[in-house]
PDB file of C-alpha atoms in Angstrom:
ATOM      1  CA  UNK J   1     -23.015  32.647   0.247  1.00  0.00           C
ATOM      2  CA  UNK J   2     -25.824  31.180   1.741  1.00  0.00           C
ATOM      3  CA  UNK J   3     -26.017  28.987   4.819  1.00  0.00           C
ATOM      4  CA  UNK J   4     -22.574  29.524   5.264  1.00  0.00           C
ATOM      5  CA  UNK J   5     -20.570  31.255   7.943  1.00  0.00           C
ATOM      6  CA  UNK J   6     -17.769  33.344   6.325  1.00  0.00           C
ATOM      7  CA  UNK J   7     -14.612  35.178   7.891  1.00  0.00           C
ATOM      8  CA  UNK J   8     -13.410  36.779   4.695  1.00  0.00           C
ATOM      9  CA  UNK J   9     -16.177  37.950   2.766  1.00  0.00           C
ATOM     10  CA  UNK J  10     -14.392  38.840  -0.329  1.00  0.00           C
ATOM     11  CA  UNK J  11     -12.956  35.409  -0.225  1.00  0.00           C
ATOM     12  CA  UNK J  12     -16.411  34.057   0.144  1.00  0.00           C
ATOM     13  CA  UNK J  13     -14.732  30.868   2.353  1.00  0.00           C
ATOM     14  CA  UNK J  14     -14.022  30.619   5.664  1.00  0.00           C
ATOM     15  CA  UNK J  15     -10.240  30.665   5.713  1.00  0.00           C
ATOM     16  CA  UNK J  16      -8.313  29.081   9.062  1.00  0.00           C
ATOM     17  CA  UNK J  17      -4.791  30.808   9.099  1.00  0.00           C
ATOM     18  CA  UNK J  18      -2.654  29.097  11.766  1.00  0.00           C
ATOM     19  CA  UNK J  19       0.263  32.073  11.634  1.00  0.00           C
ATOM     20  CA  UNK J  20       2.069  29.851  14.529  1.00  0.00           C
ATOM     21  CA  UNK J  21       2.378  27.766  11.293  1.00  0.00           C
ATOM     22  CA  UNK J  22       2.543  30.005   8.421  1.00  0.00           C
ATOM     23  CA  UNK J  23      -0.394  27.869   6.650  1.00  0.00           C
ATOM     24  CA  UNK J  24      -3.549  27.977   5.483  1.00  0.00           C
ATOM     25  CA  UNK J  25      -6.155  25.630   5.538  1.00  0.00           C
ATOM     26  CA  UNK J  26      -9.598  26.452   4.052  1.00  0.00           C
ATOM     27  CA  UNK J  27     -13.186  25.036   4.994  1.00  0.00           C
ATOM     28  CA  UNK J  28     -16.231  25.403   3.155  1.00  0.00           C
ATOM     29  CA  UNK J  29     -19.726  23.777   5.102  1.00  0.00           C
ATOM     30  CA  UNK J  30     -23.044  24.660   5.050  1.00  0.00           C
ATOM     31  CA  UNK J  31     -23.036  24.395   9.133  1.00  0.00           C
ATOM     32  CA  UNK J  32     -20.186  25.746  10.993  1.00  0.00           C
ATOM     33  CA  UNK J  33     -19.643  25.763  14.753  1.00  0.00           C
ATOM     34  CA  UNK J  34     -16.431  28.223  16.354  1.00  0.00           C
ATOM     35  CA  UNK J  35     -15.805  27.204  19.753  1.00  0.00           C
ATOM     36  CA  UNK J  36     -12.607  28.122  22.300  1.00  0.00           C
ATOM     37  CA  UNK J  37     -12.130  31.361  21.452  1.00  0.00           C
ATOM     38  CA  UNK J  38     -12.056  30.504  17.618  1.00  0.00           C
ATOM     39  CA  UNK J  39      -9.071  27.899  18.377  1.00  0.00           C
ATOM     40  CA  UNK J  40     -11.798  24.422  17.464  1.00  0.00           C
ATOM     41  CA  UNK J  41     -14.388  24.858  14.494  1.00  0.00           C
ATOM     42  CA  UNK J  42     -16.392  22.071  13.663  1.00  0.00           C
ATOM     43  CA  UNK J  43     -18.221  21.368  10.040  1.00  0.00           C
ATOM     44  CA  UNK J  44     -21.365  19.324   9.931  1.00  0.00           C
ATOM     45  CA  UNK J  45     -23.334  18.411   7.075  1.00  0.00           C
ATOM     46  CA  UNK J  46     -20.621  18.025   4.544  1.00  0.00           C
ATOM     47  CA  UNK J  47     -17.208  19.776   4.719  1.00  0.00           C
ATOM     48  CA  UNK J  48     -14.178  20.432   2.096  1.00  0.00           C
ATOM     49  CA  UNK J  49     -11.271  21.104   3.551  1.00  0.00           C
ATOM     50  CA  UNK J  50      -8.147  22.541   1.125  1.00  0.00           C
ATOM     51  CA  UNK J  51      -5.040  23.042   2.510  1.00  0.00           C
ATOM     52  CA  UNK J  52      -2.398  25.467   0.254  1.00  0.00           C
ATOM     53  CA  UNK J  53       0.044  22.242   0.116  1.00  0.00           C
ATOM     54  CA  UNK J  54      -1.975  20.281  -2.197  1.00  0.00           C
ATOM     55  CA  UNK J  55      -4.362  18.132  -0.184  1.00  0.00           C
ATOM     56  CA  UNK J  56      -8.197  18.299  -0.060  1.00  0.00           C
ATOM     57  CA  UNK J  57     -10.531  16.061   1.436  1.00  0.00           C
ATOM     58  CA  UNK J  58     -14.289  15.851   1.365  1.00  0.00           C
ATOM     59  CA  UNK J  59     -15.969  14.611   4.120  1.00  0.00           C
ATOM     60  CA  UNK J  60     -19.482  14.359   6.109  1.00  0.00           C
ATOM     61  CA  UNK J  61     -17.797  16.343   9.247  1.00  0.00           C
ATOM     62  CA  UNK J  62     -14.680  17.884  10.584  1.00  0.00           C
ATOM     63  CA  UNK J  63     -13.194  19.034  13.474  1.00  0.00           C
ATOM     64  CA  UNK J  64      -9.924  21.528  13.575  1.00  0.00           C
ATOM     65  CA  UNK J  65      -8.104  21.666  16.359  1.00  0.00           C
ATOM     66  CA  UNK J  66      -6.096  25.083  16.129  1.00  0.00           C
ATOM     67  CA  UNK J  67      -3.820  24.836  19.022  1.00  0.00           C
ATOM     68  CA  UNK J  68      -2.874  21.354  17.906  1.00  0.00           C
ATOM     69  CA  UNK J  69      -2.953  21.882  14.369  1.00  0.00           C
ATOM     70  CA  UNK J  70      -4.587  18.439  13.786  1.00  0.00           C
ATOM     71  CA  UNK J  71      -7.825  17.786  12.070  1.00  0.00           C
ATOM     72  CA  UNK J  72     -10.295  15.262  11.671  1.00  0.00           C
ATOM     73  CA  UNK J  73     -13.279  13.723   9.647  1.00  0.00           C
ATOM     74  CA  UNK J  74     -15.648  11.507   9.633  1.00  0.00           C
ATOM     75  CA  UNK J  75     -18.411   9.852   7.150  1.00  0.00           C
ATOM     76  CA  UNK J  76     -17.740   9.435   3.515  1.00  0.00           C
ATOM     77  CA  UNK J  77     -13.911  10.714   3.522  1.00  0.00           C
ATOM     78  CA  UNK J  78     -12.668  11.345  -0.309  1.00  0.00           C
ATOM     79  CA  UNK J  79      -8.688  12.788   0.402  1.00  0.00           C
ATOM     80  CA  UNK J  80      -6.650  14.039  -2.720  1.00  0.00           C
ATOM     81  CA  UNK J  81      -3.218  14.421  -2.718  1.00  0.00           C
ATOM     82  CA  UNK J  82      -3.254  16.380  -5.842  1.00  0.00           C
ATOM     83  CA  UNK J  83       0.721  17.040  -6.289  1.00  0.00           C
ATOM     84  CA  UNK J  84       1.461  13.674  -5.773  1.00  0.00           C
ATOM     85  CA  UNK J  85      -1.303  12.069  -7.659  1.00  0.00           C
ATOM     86  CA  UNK J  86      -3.032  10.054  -4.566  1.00  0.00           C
ATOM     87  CA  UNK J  87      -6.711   9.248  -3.359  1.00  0.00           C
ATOM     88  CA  UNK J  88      -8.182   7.370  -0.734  1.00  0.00           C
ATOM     89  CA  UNK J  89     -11.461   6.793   1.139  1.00  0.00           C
ATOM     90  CA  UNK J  90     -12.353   5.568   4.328  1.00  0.00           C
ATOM     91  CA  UNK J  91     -14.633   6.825   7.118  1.00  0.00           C
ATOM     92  CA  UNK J  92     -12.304   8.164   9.395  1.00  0.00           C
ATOM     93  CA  UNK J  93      -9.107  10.051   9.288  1.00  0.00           C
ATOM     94  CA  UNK J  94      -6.816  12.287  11.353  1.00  0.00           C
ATOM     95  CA  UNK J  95      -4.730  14.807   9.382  1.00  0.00           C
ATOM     96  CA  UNK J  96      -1.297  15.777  11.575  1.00  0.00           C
ATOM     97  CA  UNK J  97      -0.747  18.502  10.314  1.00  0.00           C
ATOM     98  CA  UNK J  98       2.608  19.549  11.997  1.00  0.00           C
ATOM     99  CA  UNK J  99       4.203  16.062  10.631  1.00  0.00           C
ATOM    100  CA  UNK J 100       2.286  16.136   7.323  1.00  0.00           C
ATOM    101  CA  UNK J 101       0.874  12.831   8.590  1.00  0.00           C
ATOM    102  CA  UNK J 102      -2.420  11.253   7.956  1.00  0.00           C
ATOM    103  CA  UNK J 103      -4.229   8.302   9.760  1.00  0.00           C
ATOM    104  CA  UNK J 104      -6.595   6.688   7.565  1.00  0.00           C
ATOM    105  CA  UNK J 105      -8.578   4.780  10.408  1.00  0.00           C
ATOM    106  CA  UNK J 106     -10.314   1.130   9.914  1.00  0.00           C
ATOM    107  CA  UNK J 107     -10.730   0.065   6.231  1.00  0.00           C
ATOM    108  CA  UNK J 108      -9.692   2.501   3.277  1.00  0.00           C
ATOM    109  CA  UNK J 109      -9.022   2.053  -0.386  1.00  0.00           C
ATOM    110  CA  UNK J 110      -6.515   4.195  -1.860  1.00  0.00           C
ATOM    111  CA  UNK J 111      -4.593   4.983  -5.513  1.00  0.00           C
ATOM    112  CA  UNK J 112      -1.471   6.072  -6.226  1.00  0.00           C
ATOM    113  CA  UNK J 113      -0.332   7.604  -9.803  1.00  0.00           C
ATOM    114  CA  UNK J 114      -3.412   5.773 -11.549  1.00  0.00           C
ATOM    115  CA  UNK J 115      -1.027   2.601 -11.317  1.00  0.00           C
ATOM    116  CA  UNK J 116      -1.358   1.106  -8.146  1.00  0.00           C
ATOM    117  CA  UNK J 117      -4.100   0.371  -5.888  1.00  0.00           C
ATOM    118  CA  UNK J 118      -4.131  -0.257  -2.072  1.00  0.00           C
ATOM    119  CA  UNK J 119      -6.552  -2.071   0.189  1.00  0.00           C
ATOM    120  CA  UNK J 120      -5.785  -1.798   3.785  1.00  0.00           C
ATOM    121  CA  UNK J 121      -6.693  -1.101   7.368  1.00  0.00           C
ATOM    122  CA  UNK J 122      -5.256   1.301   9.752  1.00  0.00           C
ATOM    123  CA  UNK J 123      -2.810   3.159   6.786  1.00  0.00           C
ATOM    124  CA  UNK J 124      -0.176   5.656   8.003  1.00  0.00           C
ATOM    125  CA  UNK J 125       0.317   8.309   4.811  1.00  0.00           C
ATOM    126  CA  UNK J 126       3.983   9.850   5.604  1.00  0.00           C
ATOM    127  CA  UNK J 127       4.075  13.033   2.878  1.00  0.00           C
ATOM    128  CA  UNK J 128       7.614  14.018   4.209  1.00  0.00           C
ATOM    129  CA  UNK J 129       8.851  10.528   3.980  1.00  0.00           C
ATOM    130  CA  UNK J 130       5.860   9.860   1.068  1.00  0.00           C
ATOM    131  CA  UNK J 131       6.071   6.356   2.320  1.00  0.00           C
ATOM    132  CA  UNK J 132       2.450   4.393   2.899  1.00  0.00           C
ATOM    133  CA  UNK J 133       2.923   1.669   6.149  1.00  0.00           C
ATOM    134  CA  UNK J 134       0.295  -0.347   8.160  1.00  0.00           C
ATOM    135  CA  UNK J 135       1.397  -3.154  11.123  1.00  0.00           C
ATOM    136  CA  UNK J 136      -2.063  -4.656   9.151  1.00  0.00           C
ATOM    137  CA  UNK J 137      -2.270  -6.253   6.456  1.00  0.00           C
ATOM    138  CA  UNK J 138      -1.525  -4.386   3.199  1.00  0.00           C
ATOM    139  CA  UNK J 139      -2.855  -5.658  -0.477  1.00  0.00           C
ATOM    140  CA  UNK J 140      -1.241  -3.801  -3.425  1.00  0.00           C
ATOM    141  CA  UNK J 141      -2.559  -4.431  -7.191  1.00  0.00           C
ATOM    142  CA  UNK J 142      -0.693  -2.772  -9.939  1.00  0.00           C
ATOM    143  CA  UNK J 143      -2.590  -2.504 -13.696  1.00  0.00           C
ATOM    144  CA  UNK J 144      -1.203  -5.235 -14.768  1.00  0.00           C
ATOM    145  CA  UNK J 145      -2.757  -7.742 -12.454  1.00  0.00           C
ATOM    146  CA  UNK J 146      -0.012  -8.507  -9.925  1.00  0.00           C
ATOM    147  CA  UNK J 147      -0.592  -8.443  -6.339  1.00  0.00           C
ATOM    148  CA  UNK J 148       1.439  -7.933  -3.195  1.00  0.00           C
ATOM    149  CA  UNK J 149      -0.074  -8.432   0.073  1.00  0.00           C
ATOM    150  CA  UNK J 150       1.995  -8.428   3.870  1.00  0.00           C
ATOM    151  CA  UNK J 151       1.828  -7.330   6.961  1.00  0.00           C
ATOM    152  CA  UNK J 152       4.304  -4.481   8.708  1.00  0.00           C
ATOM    153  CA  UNK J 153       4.456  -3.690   4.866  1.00  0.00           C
ATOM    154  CA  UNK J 154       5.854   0.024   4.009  1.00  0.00           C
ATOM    155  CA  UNK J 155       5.493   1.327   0.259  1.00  0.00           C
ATOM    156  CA  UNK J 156       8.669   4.250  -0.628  1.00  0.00           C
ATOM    157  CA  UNK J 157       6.234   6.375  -2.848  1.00  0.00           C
ATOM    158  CA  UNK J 158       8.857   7.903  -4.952  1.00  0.00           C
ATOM    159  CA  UNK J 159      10.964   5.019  -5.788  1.00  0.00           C
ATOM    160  CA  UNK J 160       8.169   2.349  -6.115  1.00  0.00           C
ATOM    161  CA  UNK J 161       9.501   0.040  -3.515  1.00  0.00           C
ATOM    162  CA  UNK J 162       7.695  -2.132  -1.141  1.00  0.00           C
ATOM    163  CA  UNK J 163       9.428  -3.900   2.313  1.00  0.00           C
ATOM    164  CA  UNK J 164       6.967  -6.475   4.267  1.00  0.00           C
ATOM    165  CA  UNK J 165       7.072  -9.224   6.234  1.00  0.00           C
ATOM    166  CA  UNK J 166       5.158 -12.652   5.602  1.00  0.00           C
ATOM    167  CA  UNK J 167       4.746 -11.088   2.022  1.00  0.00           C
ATOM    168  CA  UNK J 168       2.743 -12.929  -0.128  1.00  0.00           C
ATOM    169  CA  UNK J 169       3.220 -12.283  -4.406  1.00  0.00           C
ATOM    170  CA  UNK J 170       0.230 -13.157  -6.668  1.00  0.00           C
ATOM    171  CA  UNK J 171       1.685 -12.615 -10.488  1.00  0.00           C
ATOM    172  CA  UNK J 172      -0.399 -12.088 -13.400  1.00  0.00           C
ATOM    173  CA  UNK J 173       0.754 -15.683 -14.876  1.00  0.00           C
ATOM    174  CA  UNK J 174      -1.063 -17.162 -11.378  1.00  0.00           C
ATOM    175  CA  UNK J 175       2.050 -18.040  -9.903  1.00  0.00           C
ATOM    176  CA  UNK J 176       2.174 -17.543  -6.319  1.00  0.00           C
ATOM    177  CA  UNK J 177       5.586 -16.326  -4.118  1.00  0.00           C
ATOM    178  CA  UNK J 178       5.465 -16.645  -0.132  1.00  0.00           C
ATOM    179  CA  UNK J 179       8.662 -14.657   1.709  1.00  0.00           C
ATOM    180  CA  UNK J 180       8.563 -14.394   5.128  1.00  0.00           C
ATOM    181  CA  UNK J 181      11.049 -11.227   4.457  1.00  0.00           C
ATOM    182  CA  UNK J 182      11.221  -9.550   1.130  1.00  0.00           C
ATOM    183  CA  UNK J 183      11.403  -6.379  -0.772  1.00  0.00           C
ATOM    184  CA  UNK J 184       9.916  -5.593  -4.224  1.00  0.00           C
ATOM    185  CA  UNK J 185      10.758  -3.010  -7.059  1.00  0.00           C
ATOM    186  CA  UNK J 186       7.156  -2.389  -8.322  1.00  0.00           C
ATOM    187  CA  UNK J 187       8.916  -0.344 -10.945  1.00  0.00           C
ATOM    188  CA  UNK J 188      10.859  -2.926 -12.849  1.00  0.00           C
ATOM    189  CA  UNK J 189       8.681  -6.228 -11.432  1.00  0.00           C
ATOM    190  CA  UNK J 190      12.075  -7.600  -9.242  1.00  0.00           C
ATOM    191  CA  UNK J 191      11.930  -8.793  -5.793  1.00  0.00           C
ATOM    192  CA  UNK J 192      13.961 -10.854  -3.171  1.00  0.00           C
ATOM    193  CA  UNK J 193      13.445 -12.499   0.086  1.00  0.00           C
ATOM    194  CA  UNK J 194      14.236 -14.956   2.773  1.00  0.00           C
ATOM    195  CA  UNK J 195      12.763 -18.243   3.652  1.00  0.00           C
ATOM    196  CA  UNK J 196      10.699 -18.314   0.321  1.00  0.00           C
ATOM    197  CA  UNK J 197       7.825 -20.649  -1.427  1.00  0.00           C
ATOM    198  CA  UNK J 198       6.747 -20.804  -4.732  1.00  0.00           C
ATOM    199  CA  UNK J 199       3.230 -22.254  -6.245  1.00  0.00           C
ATOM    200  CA  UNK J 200       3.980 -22.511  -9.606  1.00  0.00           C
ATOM    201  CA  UNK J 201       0.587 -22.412 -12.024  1.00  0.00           C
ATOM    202  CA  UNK J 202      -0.901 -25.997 -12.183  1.00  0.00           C
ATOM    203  CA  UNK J 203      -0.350 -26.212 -15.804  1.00  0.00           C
ATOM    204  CA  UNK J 204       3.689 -25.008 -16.555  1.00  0.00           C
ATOM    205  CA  UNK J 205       4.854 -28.637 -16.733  1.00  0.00           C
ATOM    206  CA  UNK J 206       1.774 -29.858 -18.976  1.00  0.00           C
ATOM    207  CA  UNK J 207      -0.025 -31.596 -16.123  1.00  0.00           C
ATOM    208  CA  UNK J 208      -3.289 -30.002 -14.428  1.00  0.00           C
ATOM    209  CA  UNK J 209      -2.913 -32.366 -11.708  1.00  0.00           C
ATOM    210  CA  UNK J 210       0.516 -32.134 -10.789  1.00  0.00           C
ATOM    211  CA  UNK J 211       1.203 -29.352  -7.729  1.00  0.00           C
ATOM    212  CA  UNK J 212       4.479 -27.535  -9.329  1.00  0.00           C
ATOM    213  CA  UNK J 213       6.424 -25.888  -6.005  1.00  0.00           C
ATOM    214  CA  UNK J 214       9.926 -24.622  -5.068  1.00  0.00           C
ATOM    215  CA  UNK J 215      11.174 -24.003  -1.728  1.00  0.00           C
ATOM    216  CA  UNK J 216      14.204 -22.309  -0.791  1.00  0.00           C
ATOM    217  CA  UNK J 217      16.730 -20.097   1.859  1.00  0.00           C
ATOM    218  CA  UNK J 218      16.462 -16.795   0.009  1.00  0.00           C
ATOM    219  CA  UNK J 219      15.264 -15.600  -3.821  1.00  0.00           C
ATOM    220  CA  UNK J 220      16.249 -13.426  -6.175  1.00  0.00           C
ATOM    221  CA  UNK J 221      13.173 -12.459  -9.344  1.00  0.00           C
ATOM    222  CA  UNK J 222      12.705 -10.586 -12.448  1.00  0.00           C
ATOM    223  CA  UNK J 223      10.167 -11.074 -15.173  1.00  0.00           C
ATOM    224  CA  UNK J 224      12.591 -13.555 -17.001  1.00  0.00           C
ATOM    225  CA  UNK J 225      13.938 -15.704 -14.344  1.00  0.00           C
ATOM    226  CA  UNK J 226      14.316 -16.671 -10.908  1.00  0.00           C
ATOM    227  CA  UNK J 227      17.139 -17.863  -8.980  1.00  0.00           C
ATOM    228  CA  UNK J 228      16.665 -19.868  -5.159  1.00  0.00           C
ATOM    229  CA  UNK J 229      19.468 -20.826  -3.129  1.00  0.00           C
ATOM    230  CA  UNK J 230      19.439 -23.433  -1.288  1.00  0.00           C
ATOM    231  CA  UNK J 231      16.273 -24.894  -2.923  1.00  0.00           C
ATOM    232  CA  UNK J 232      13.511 -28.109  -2.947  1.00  0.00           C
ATOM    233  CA  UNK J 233      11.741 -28.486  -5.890  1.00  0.00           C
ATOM    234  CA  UNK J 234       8.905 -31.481  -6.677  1.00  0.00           C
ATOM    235  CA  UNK J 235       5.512 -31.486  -8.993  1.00  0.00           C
ATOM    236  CA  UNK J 236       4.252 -34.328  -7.135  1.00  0.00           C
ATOM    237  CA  UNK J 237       0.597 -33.345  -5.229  1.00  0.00           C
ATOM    238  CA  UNK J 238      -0.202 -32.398  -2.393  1.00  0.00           C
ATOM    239  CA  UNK J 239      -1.788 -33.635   0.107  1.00  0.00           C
ATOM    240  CA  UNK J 240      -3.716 -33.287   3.024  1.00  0.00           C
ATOM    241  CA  UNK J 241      -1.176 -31.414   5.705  1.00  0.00           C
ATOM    242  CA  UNK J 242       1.280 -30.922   2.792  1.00  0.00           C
ATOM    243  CA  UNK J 243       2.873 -34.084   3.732  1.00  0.00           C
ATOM    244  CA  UNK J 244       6.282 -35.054   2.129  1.00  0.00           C
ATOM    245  CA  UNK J 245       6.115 -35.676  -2.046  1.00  0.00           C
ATOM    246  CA  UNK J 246       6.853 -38.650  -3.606  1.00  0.00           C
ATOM    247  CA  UNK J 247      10.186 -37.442  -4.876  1.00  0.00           C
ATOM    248  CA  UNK J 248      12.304 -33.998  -4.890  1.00  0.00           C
ATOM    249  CA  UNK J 249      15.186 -32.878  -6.335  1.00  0.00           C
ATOM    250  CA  UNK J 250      17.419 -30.512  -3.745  1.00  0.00           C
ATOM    251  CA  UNK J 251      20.116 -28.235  -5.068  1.00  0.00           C
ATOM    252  CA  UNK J 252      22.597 -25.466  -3.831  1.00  0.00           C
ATOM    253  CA  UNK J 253      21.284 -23.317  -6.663  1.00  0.00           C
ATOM    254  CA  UNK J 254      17.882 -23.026  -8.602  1.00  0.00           C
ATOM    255  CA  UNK J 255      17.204 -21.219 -12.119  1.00  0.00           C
ATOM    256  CA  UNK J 256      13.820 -20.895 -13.176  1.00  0.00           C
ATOM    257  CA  UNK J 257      13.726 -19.979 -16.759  1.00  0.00           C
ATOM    258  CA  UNK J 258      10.536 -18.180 -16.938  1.00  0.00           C
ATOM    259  CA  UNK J 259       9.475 -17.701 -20.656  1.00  0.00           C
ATOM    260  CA  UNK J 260      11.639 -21.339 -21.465  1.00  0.00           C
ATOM    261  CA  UNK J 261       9.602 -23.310 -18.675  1.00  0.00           C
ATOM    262  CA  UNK J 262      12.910 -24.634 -18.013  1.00  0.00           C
ATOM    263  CA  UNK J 263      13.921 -25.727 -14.181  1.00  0.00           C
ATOM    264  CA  UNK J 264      17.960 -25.973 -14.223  1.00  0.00           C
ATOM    265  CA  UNK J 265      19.757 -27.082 -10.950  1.00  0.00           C
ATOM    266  CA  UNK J 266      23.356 -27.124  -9.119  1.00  0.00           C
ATOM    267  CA  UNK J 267      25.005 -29.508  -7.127  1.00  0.00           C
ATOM    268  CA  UNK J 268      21.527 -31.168  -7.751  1.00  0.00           C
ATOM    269  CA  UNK J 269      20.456 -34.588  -6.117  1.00  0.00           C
ATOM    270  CA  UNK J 270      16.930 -36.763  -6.551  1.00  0.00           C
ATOM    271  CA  UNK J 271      15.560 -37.792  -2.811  1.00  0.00           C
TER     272      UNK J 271
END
């Protein structure tokens, strides 16, 4: 193959077996450097990189460091996860290869099953765990138009769950949910949290001009209704330093009736 610099000509690649590791990883590049003894290669000028446990990752350069079975890449990084259906780009990533760990460095964009995708910075992609974390901030979109965002946030792969702190819940009816703890099941659209806030959509009591909002100890969700303990609800507007309403009605327990529009309270009092 031209331009290319190949160990196993009847492979027609240049294949990197680490037998420390019982693995293979393959590089193809049009300009390849072997350094230390043939324990660091580095690929300029565009790179693919396979390994034989699914993943493959396009990339300007690359760097593999034998001894430390760890890998990197730089420029114009496409990865592919291609038994677990997941993507992502950046400019900068470290595969750990010994962990089955990647660092996706600075600001990536990533998809996972063709149902959810991920903005974030500084992403940590667990394949033994398949869990997705950041200490950064984290914004998740599934197809239907719902958004999670949150910092610390960790996303369980396999089960569709997501765990965050300060999360913040955009649905697709413009509702918005503030937990400073919470956990959602992407799978069936439920979550809970702590120390909550709810923005309801300007419009669900009739009134553009009214600021709909609940306010509660913990939460409990689902797409038909959701329940607040401890809660403070009001409509009246806000204003500037989201000074005290005009009136509020506080209750042990709130029910929010979603498709009804229908607000119903216990042990309820107007203040």
């Amino acid at each position: 193959m031209k331009n290319k610099i190949i160990l196993l000509i009847f492979f027609s690649y240049f294949f990197l077996y680490n037998f420390s590791h019982s693995e293979i990883i393959k590089f193809e590049s049009p300009e390849l450097k072997i350094l230390d003894n043939g324990t660091r290669v580095i690929a300029n000028n565009g790179v693919r990189a396979e390994s034989d446990d699914g993943i493959v990752i396009n990339a300007d350069e690359g760097i593999y460091n034998k001894k430390d079975n760890i890998l990197k890449f730089f420029g114009n990084i496409i990865i592919k996860d291609n038994i677990q259906n997941l993507k992502s780009t950046s400019d900068e990533i470290i595969y750990l290869k010994d962990t089955n760990i990647i660092k996706i460095i600075g600001e990536s964009k990533t998809s996972i099953k063709d149902k959810y995708s991920i903005n974030s910075e500084n992403l940590v992609y667990d394949r033994n765990k398949m869990e997705i974390f950041s200490e950064g901030i984290i914004e998740i979109e599934d197809i239907l138009g719902n958004k999670i965002e949150g910092k610390n946030l960790k996303f369980k792969i396999n089960e569709n769950i997501v765990k965050g702190k300060n999360l913040k819940i955009y649905d697709n009816q413009k509702n918005q949910y503030f937990l400073k703890n919470g956990i959602v099941n992407l799978s069936s659209n439920e979550f809970a949290g702590k120390d909550i806030e709810i923005n309801f959509k300007k419009s669900l009591f009739g009134n553009e001009k009214n600021d709909p909002r609940l306010k509660g100890k913990s939460l409990t969700a689902n797409n038909d209704q959701t329940n607040i303990n401890k809660g403070v609800f009001t409509t009246c507007k806000k204003k500037g330093g989201d000074s005290c309403p005009a009136w509020a009605i506080y209750a042990d327990e709130v029910e929010h009736l979603k498709k009804k529009k229908i607000i119903n309270y216990k042990n309820a009092w107007l203040k």
